[in-house]
Amino acid sequence: MKIDVCKWYGDADSPVLFWIDDLANTWVDVSGSGEIELGEDWGYAKHGENSSFDYLEQKLLSRHPNIKTTFFVPVGKRSGVVADSSIKVISEAINSDEETKAFFRNISENPKFEMAYHGTTHGIAGERTEDFVQEWSTFGSLEEALETIETGKRIFNEVFGHYPKGGKYCGYDPGKYGDESIDRSGFFWWCRHSNVDLVEYGDSEHGGSDKNPLTSYDIKIFGKNNVIDIPTTICGHMLNRYLNKDERIIKGTVKRLLRRQLIEKEMKKIDYLIKNKLLISIEEHISPARNDGRSQLLNIFDDLKGLNEIFDYISGKNIWYCTGSELAEYYYCRENSVIEQSGNEFVVKFKSENVELSSKYLSLKVEGGSVEKLILPDGKEVSKTNGVFNVEIMDGVYKTT
Ligand SMILES: [Zn+2]
C-alpha cells in the first residue's frame, strides 16, 4: 500500500480562483445624472438599483454556482483615478455606516465568497491618469506602510469580525516596502504578481522575476514568515477580441467557425495550466467606471460573455473551485504534513507554527491493497471521492479497510 498526498484538494488538476478587484464603498457618477446607472457602482449601491454585485450574481455566478469568488476590498475611501474631474466620485470607507457594514459582512458570511485586503484608498490621484500613485508606492517608510496596514486591518476587523487572511497589492505595485510590510503584518497569503502573459509573450507586465511558467503559475512563498504567494494567471478579458467585435468584422458561417477556432486556440492556455497542475486564477474588476473618462480594463461588464465561455469551458474539467484562503490552507497542510505508514495503518505528522487554520484537510491517494475506506482516529469513516480520500488532519492512527 502506497499513500501520496495530492497536490490539490480532491486530486484536482487545477485550483480555480475568481479574483474580483476593488469591491468598495464607491460610486462613480460617469453619466452625471445623479442616479446610479448600470456599470457605475463599485459596491456603494449595495443591493439597490443597478448594483454591480447583483449584476455579478445574476449574470455570471448564478449560471456557474460552483464558482468561489475572492473580493479584494479597499477598505477606506477609494480614490478616483485623477484628482480633479467633472465626473463625481462618491466614496466612503466600508465602515462608514451600519447599512454599508452589513452589506459587506453579509457577503463575507457566504462560504462562496471571501473578502481579502486591498489597501485603504488604493492610492493617490494626480493631475493626469499617469500620475496616479498606487497605495504601496505612496509609503515613504516601512513604518508608514505598517501603520496604514494596521489602520486598514482595524476597519476590516470592525466590518467582518476578523482580520484579513490575505490580500493583493493595488496595481501589483509593491513600492519599496511592500513584501516586508506584508510579511510583518501577519498575512497568511498574498497576491504579488500577475503572470497572465508569460506563456504567450515570455514576460508579463506585473509578473515577478521568475519567467518559468511551470513555477511562476504555481504557489510560492516569501518573507521570514513564509507568506503564501498566489499569482494571477488569467485575464478575464482574454476572449473579448473574438467575442465583442462587431458583426461587420466577423459575420457569416465561415467567419463564425473561424471565431470558434480562435477561441479554442485561446483556451489552450487554460489547457496548459490544467495539464501542468497549475493555478487558474482569473482576474476582474467589479466595475468599469472611472473619473478620467476611460473605462477600467478587466471588468465584469465588458468581459461577461468571455467569462461565461471560460467558466463553461472549465466546468467539464477536473478542477477545484476555491477562495484564496482555502487554497493557501490546503497548500499549508500539504507542505507541513508527513505520512508515517506502518502496515495498513498510518499517522499524519503535522507541524503547524502558530497558524490558525479554519480547516485542516489532506487529499490522499492510496494505491495497492484495494482500500475502500479510511477510518479516522475519531472513528469516522471516509469513502473515496474522485478516487481519493479527503481527510481531516488529526492526531492518532488512521486505519484502512
Ligand atoms: Zn485594485
Coordinates of C-alpha atoms and ligand atoms in Angstrom, one line a residue:
M1 CA 0.0 0.0 0.0
K2 CA 1.3 3.4 -1.0
I3 CA -0.1 6.7 0.3
D4 CA 0.5 10.0 -1.5
V5 CA -0.7 13.5 -0.6
C6 CA -2.4 15.1 -3.7
K7 CA -1.1 18.4 -4.9
W8 CA -4.5 19.9 -4.8
Y9 CA -7.7 19.2 -2.8
G10 CA -9.7 16.3 -4.2
D11 CA -6.9 15.4 -6.6
A12 CA -8.0 18.2 -8.9
D13 CA -5.7 19.1 -11.8
S14 CA -6.0 22.8 -11.1
P15 CA -7.5 25.1 -8.4
V16 CA -9.8 27.7 -9.9
L17 CA -9.9 31.1 -8.2
F18 CA -12.1 34.0 -9.3
W19 CA -10.4 37.3 -8.2
I20 CA -12.5 40.4 -8.2
D21 CA -10.8 43.7 -7.5
D22 CA -12.0 46.8 -5.8
L23 CA -15.3 46.0 -4.3
A24 CA -15.6 49.2 -2.3
N25 CA -18.0 51.7 -0.9
T26 CA -17.7 53.8 -4.1
W27 CA -19.9 55.1 -6.9
V28 CA -18.5 57.0 -9.9
D29 CA -21.3 59.1 -11.4
V30 CA -20.0 58.8 -15.0
S31 CA -23.2 59.9 -16.6
G32 CA -23.6 62.9 -14.3
S33 CA -27.3 62.0 -13.8
G34 CA -27.1 62.0 -10.0
E35 CA -28.6 58.5 -10.1
I36 CA -26.6 55.2 -10.1
E37 CA -26.6 53.9 -13.6
L38 CA -25.7 50.4 -14.6
G39 CA -21.9 49.9 -14.5
E40 CA -21.2 53.0 -12.3
D41 CA -21.3 51.1 -9.0
W42 CA -18.3 49.6 -7.2
G43 CA -20.3 48.5 -4.1
Y44 CA -21.9 51.8 -2.9
A45 CA -25.3 50.8 -4.4
K46 CA -25.2 47.6 -2.2
H47 CA -28.2 45.6 -3.4
G48 CA -30.1 48.6 -4.7
E49 CA -30.9 49.6 -8.3
N50 CA -28.0 48.9 -10.7
S51 CA -25.9 47.2 -8.1
S52 CA -22.7 45.8 -9.6
F53 CA -22.7 43.0 -7.0
D54 CA -26.2 41.9 -8.0
Y55 CA -25.2 42.1 -11.7
L56 CA -22.3 39.8 -11.0
E57 CA -24.6 37.3 -9.2
Q58 CA -27.4 37.4 -11.7
K59 CA -25.4 37.4 -14.9
L60 CA -22.5 35.2 -14.0
L61 CA -22.4 33.4 -10.6
S62 CA -26.0 32.1 -10.8
R63 CA -25.1 30.4 -14.1
H64 CA -22.0 28.8 -12.5
P65 CA -23.0 28.0 -9.0
N66 CA -19.7 26.3 -8.1
I67 CA -17.5 29.4 -8.6
K68 CA -15.8 30.7 -5.4
T69 CA -15.1 34.4 -5.6
T70 CA -12.4 36.3 -3.7
F71 CA -13.0 40.0 -3.5
F72 CA -10.1 42.4 -2.9
V73 CA -11.5 45.3 -0.9
P74 CA -10.0 48.8 -0.5
V75 CA -11.4 49.4 3.0
G76 CA -11.1 53.2 3.0
K77 CA -12.3 55.9 0.7
R78 CA -11.3 54.5 -2.7
S79 CA -9.6 57.3 -4.7
G80 CA -10.6 58.5 -8.1
V81 CA -8.1 57.9 -10.9
V82 CA -7.5 61.7 -11.3
A83 CA -7.7 64.3 -8.6
D84 CA -9.8 66.9 -10.5
S85 CA -12.6 65.8 -12.7
S86 CA -16.1 66.8 -13.7
I87 CA -17.0 63.2 -13.1
K88 CA -18.1 62.9 -9.5
V89 CA -16.7 60.1 -7.2
I90 CA -18.7 59.3 -4.1
S91 CA -16.5 57.2 -1.9
E92 CA -16.5 56.3 1.8
A93 CA -14.9 53.7 4.0
I94 CA -16.6 50.3 4.3
N95 CA -17.3 51.1 8.0
S96 CA -19.0 54.4 7.3
D97 CA -22.5 53.4 8.4
E98 CA -24.3 50.3 9.6
E99 CA -26.1 49.6 6.3
T100 CA -22.8 49.5 4.4
K101 CA -21.1 47.4 7.1
A102 CA -24.0 44.9 6.9
F103 CA -23.8 44.7 3.1
F104 CA -20.1 43.8 3.1
R105 CA -20.4 41.5 6.1
N106 CA -23.3 39.5 4.6
I107 CA -21.3 38.8 1.5
S108 CA -18.4 37.6 3.5
E109 CA -20.6 35.2 5.5
N110 CA -21.4 33.3 2.4
P111 CA -18.9 30.4 2.0
K112 CA -18.8 31.1 -1.7
F113 CA -17.1 34.4 -1.1
E114 CA -14.0 35.6 0.7
M115 CA -13.1 39.2 1.5
A116 CA -9.4 40.0 1.2
Y117 CA -7.4 43.1 1.8
H118 CA -6.6 45.6 -1.0
G119 CA -5.3 48.7 0.8
T120 CA -7.2 51.7 2.1
T121 CA -7.6 54.2 -0.7
H122 CA -5.9 52.3 -3.5
G123 CA -3.5 55.2 -3.9
I124 CA -3.2 58.9 -4.5
A125 CA -4.6 60.6 -7.7
G126 CA -2.7 63.4 -9.5
E127 CA -3.5 65.7 -12.4
R128 CA -3.3 63.1 -15.1
T129 CA -4.2 59.4 -15.2
E130 CA -0.4 58.5 -15.5
D131 CA 0.2 60.5 -12.3
F132 CA -1.8 58.0 -10.1
V133 CA 0.5 56.6 -7.4
Q134 CA -0.6 53.1 -6.2
E135 CA -1.0 52.7 -2.5
W136 CA 2.1 50.8 -1.6
S137 CA 4.2 53.3 -3.6
T138 CA 2.9 56.2 -1.6
F139 CA 4.7 54.9 1.5
G140 CA 7.8 56.8 2.4
S141 CA 8.9 54.3 5.0
L142 CA 8.3 50.8 6.3
E143 CA 6.7 52.3 9.4
E144 CA 4.2 54.2 7.3
A145 CA 3.3 51.1 5.4
L146 CA 2.9 49.1 8.6
E147 CA 0.8 51.8 10.2
T148 CA -1.5 52.2 7.2
I149 CA -2.0 48.4 7.0
E150 CA -2.8 48.3 10.8
T151 CA -5.4 51.1 10.2
G152 CA -6.8 49.1 7.3
K153 CA -6.9 45.9 9.2
R154 CA -8.8 47.6 12.1
I155 CA -11.5 48.8 9.7
F156 CA -11.6 45.3 8.1
N157 CA -12.0 43.7 11.5
E158 CA -14.7 46.1 12.6
V159 CA -16.8 45.2 9.5
F160 CA -16.1 41.5 9.1
G161 CA -15.3 40.4 12.7
H162 CA -11.9 39.1 11.9
Y163 CA -8.7 40.3 10.3
P164 CA -7.9 39.6 6.6
K165 CA -6.0 36.4 5.9
G166 CA -4.8 37.5 2.5
G167 CA -4.8 40.3 0.0
K168 CA -3.2 41.9 -3.0
Y169 CA -1.2 44.9 -3.9
C170 CA -3.0 47.7 -5.6
G171 CA -1.9 47.7 -9.3
Y172 CA 0.5 44.8 -8.4
D173 CA 2.8 47.6 -7.3
P174 CA 4.7 46.7 -4.0
G175 CA 6.6 50.0 -3.8
K176 CA 9.8 49.9 -1.8
Y177 CA 8.3 48.3 1.4
G178 CA 5.6 46.0 0.0
D179 CA 6.9 42.5 0.7
E180 CA 8.4 43.4 4.1
S181 CA 5.2 45.2 5.1
I182 CA 3.1 42.2 4.2
D183 CA 5.5 39.8 5.9
R184 CA 5.4 41.8 9.1
S185 CA 1.6 42.3 9.2
G186 CA 0.6 38.8 9.8
F187 CA -0.9 37.9 6.4
F188 CA -1.2 34.2 5.6
W189 CA -1.3 34.7 1.9
W190 CA -0.8 37.4 -0.7
C191 CA -1.1 38.0 -4.4
R192 CA 2.0 39.8 -5.6
H193 CA 2.2 39.1 -9.3
S194 CA 0.1 38.8 -12.4
N195 CA 1.8 36.4 -14.8
V196 CA -1.0 36.4 -17.4
D197 CA 1.1 37.0 -20.5
L198 CA 4.1 34.8 -19.6
V199 CA 3.2 31.7 -21.8
E200 CA 2.3 33.8 -24.8
Y201 CA 4.9 36.5 -24.7
G202 CA 7.6 35.2 -22.4
D203 CA 7.1 38.1 -20.0
S204 CA 4.2 39.8 -18.1
E205 CA 3.9 43.5 -17.1
H206 CA 3.2 42.7 -13.5
G207 CA 5.0 39.4 -13.3
G208 CA 7.7 38.5 -10.9
S209 CA 11.4 37.8 -11.7
D210 CA 10.6 34.1 -12.4
K211 CA 10.0 33.7 -16.1
N212 CA 9.5 29.9 -16.0
P213 CA 5.7 29.3 -16.3
L214 CA 5.9 26.0 -14.6
T215 CA 7.0 27.7 -11.4
S216 CA 5.5 31.2 -11.8
Y217 CA 2.0 29.8 -12.3
D218 CA 2.3 27.9 -9.1
I219 CA 2.3 28.9 -5.4
K220 CA 5.5 30.4 -4.0
I221 CA 6.4 31.6 -0.5
F222 CA 8.1 34.8 0.6
G223 CA 9.3 36.6 3.7
K224 CA 10.5 35.3 7.0
N225 CA 7.1 34.1 7.8
N226 CA 6.7 32.1 4.6
V227 CA 3.7 34.1 3.3
I228 CA 1.9 32.0 0.7
D229 CA 2.1 33.8 -2.7
I230 CA -0.7 33.2 -5.1
P231 CA -0.3 34.8 -8.5
T232 CA -2.9 35.9 -11.0
T233 CA -2.7 33.6 -14.1
I234 CA -5.6 34.5 -16.4
C235 CA -7.1 37.8 -17.6
G236 CA -10.9 37.7 -17.6
H237 CA -11.0 39.5 -20.9
M238 CA -8.9 37.0 -22.8
L239 CA -11.7 36.2 -25.2
N240 CA -13.0 39.7 -25.8
R241 CA -11.2 40.3 -29.0
Y242 CA -13.1 37.4 -30.6
L243 CA -16.5 37.9 -28.8
N244 CA -17.1 41.6 -28.6
K245 CA -16.1 42.6 -32.1
D246 CA -19.0 44.0 -34.1
E247 CA -20.5 41.7 -36.7
R248 CA -19.1 43.7 -39.6
I249 CA -15.8 42.1 -38.8
I250 CA -16.9 38.6 -38.0
K251 CA -20.0 37.6 -39.9
G252 CA -21.1 34.6 -42.0
T253 CA -20.8 30.9 -41.2
V254 CA -17.1 30.6 -42.2
K255 CA -16.1 33.6 -40.1
R256 CA -18.1 32.2 -37.1
L257 CA -16.3 29.0 -37.5
L258 CA -13.0 30.9 -37.6
R259 CA -14.0 32.7 -34.4
R260 CA -14.7 29.3 -32.7
Q261 CA -11.2 28.1 -33.7
L262 CA -9.6 31.3 -32.4
I263 CA -11.4 30.9 -29.1
E264 CA -10.3 27.2 -28.9
K265 CA -6.8 28.4 -29.5
E266 CA -7.0 30.9 -26.7
M267 CA -8.4 28.2 -24.4
K268 CA -5.1 26.3 -24.9
K269 CA -3.7 28.5 -22.2
I270 CA -6.1 27.0 -19.7
D271 CA -5.3 23.5 -21.1
Y272 CA -1.7 24.2 -20.4
L273 CA -2.4 25.2 -16.8
I274 CA -4.6 22.1 -16.2
K275 CA -2.1 19.8 -17.9
N276 CA 0.7 21.0 -15.6
K277 CA -1.4 21.1 -12.5
L278 CA -1.0 24.9 -12.2
L279 CA -3.3 27.6 -10.9
I280 CA -6.2 29.1 -12.8
S281 CA -6.7 32.4 -11.1
I282 CA -8.9 34.8 -13.1
E283 CA -8.7 38.5 -12.6
E284 CA -11.6 41.0 -13.0
H285 CA -12.9 44.3 -11.6
I286 CA -16.4 44.8 -10.2
S287 CA -17.0 48.0 -12.4
P288 CA -15.7 49.8 -15.5
A289 CA -16.4 53.3 -14.0
R290 CA -13.6 55.8 -13.7
N291 CA -13.4 59.5 -13.3
D292 CA -10.8 60.1 -16.0
G293 CA -13.2 59.3 -18.9
R294 CA -11.7 56.0 -19.6
S295 CA -13.0 52.5 -18.9
Q296 CA -11.4 50.3 -16.3
L297 CA -9.7 47.4 -18.1
L298 CA -10.8 43.9 -17.0
N299 CA -14.4 44.5 -15.7
I300 CA -17.3 42.1 -15.4
F301 CA -19.5 44.2 -17.6
D302 CA -17.3 44.3 -20.7
D303 CA -16.0 40.8 -20.1
L304 CA -19.2 39.0 -19.3
K305 CA -19.6 36.9 -22.5
G306 CA -16.0 35.8 -22.3
L307 CA -16.2 34.9 -18.6
N308 CA -19.3 32.8 -19.2
E309 CA -17.3 31.0 -22.0
I310 CA -14.3 30.4 -19.8
F311 CA -16.4 29.1 -16.9
D312 CA -18.4 26.9 -19.3
Y313 CA -15.1 25.5 -20.7
I314 CA -13.5 24.6 -17.4
S315 CA -16.7 23.3 -15.8
G316 CA -16.1 19.9 -17.5
K317 CA -12.5 19.6 -16.3
N318 CA -11.1 18.1 -13.1
I319 CA -10.8 21.3 -11.2
W320 CA -11.3 22.7 -7.6
Y321 CA -13.1 26.0 -7.1
C322 CA -11.7 27.7 -4.1
T323 CA -11.1 31.0 -2.4
G324 CA -7.6 32.4 -1.7
S325 CA -7.6 31.2 1.9
E326 CA -8.9 27.7 1.0
L327 CA -6.1 27.3 -1.4
A328 CA -3.5 28.7 1.0
E329 CA -4.7 26.4 3.8
Y330 CA -4.6 23.3 1.6
Y331 CA -1.1 24.2 0.5
Y332 CA 0.0 24.8 4.1
C333 CA -1.4 21.4 5.2
R334 CA 0.2 19.7 2.3
E335 CA 3.6 21.2 2.9
N336 CA 3.6 20.6 6.6
S337 CA 2.4 17.1 6.7
V338 CA 4.3 13.8 6.6
I339 CA 2.5 10.5 6.4
E340 CA 4.1 7.8 8.5
Q341 CA 2.9 4.4 7.5
S342 CA 3.1 1.1 9.4
G343 CA 1.4 -1.8 7.7
N344 CA -2.2 -1.0 6.9
E345 CA -2.2 2.0 9.3
F346 CA -0.7 5.4 9.3
V347 CA -0.4 8.7 11.2
V348 CA -0.2 12.2 9.8
K349 CA 2.6 14.2 11.4
F350 CA 1.6 17.8 11.1
K351 CA 3.7 20.7 12.2
S352 CA 1.9 24.0 12.4
E353 CA 3.7 27.1 13.6
N354 CA 1.1 29.1 15.4
V355 CA -1.0 29.4 12.3
E356 CA -4.8 29.5 12.8
L357 CA -6.4 27.4 10.1
S358 CA -10.2 27.3 9.6
S359 CA -9.8 23.7 8.2
K360 CA -7.1 21.2 8.1
Y361 CA -7.6 18.7 5.2
L362 CA -5.5 16.5 3.0
S363 CA -6.5 14.5 -0.1
L364 CA -4.8 11.2 0.0
K365 CA -4.2 8.8 -2.9
V366 CA -4.0 5.2 -1.6
E367 CA -2.6 2.7 -4.1
G368 CA -2.4 -1.0 -3.7
G369 CA -4.2 -3.1 -1.0
S370 CA -7.6 -2.3 -2.6
V371 CA -8.6 0.1 0.2
E372 CA -12.3 1.1 0.1
K373 CA -12.5 3.2 3.2
L374 CA -10.4 5.0 5.8
I375 CA -11.3 5.1 9.4
L376 CA -10.1 8.3 11.0
P377 CA -8.6 8.5 14.5
D378 CA -12.0 9.8 15.8
G379 CA -13.8 6.7 14.3
K380 CA -15.4 8.5 11.3
E381 CA -15.3 6.6 8.0
V382 CA -14.3 8.3 4.8
S383 CA -15.0 6.8 1.3
K384 CA -13.3 7.7 -1.9
T385 CA -14.3 10.8 -3.9
N386 CA -12.8 11.2 -7.4
G387 CA -10.5 8.3 -6.5
V388 CA -9.0 9.9 -3.4
F389 CA -9.8 10.2 0.3
N390 CA -10.3 13.8 1.6
V391 CA -9.5 13.5 5.3
E392 CA -9.2 15.9 8.2
I393 CA -5.8 16.1 9.8
M394 CA -5.9 14.8 13.4
D395 CA -3.7 13.1 16.0
G396 CA -3.9 9.4 16.2
V397 CA -4.0 6.4 13.9
Y398 CA -5.8 6.2 10.5
K399 CA -6.9 2.7 9.6
T400 CA -7.7 1.2 6.2
T401 CA -10.4 -1.2 5.3
Ligands
ZN1 ZN -7.3 47.3 -7.4

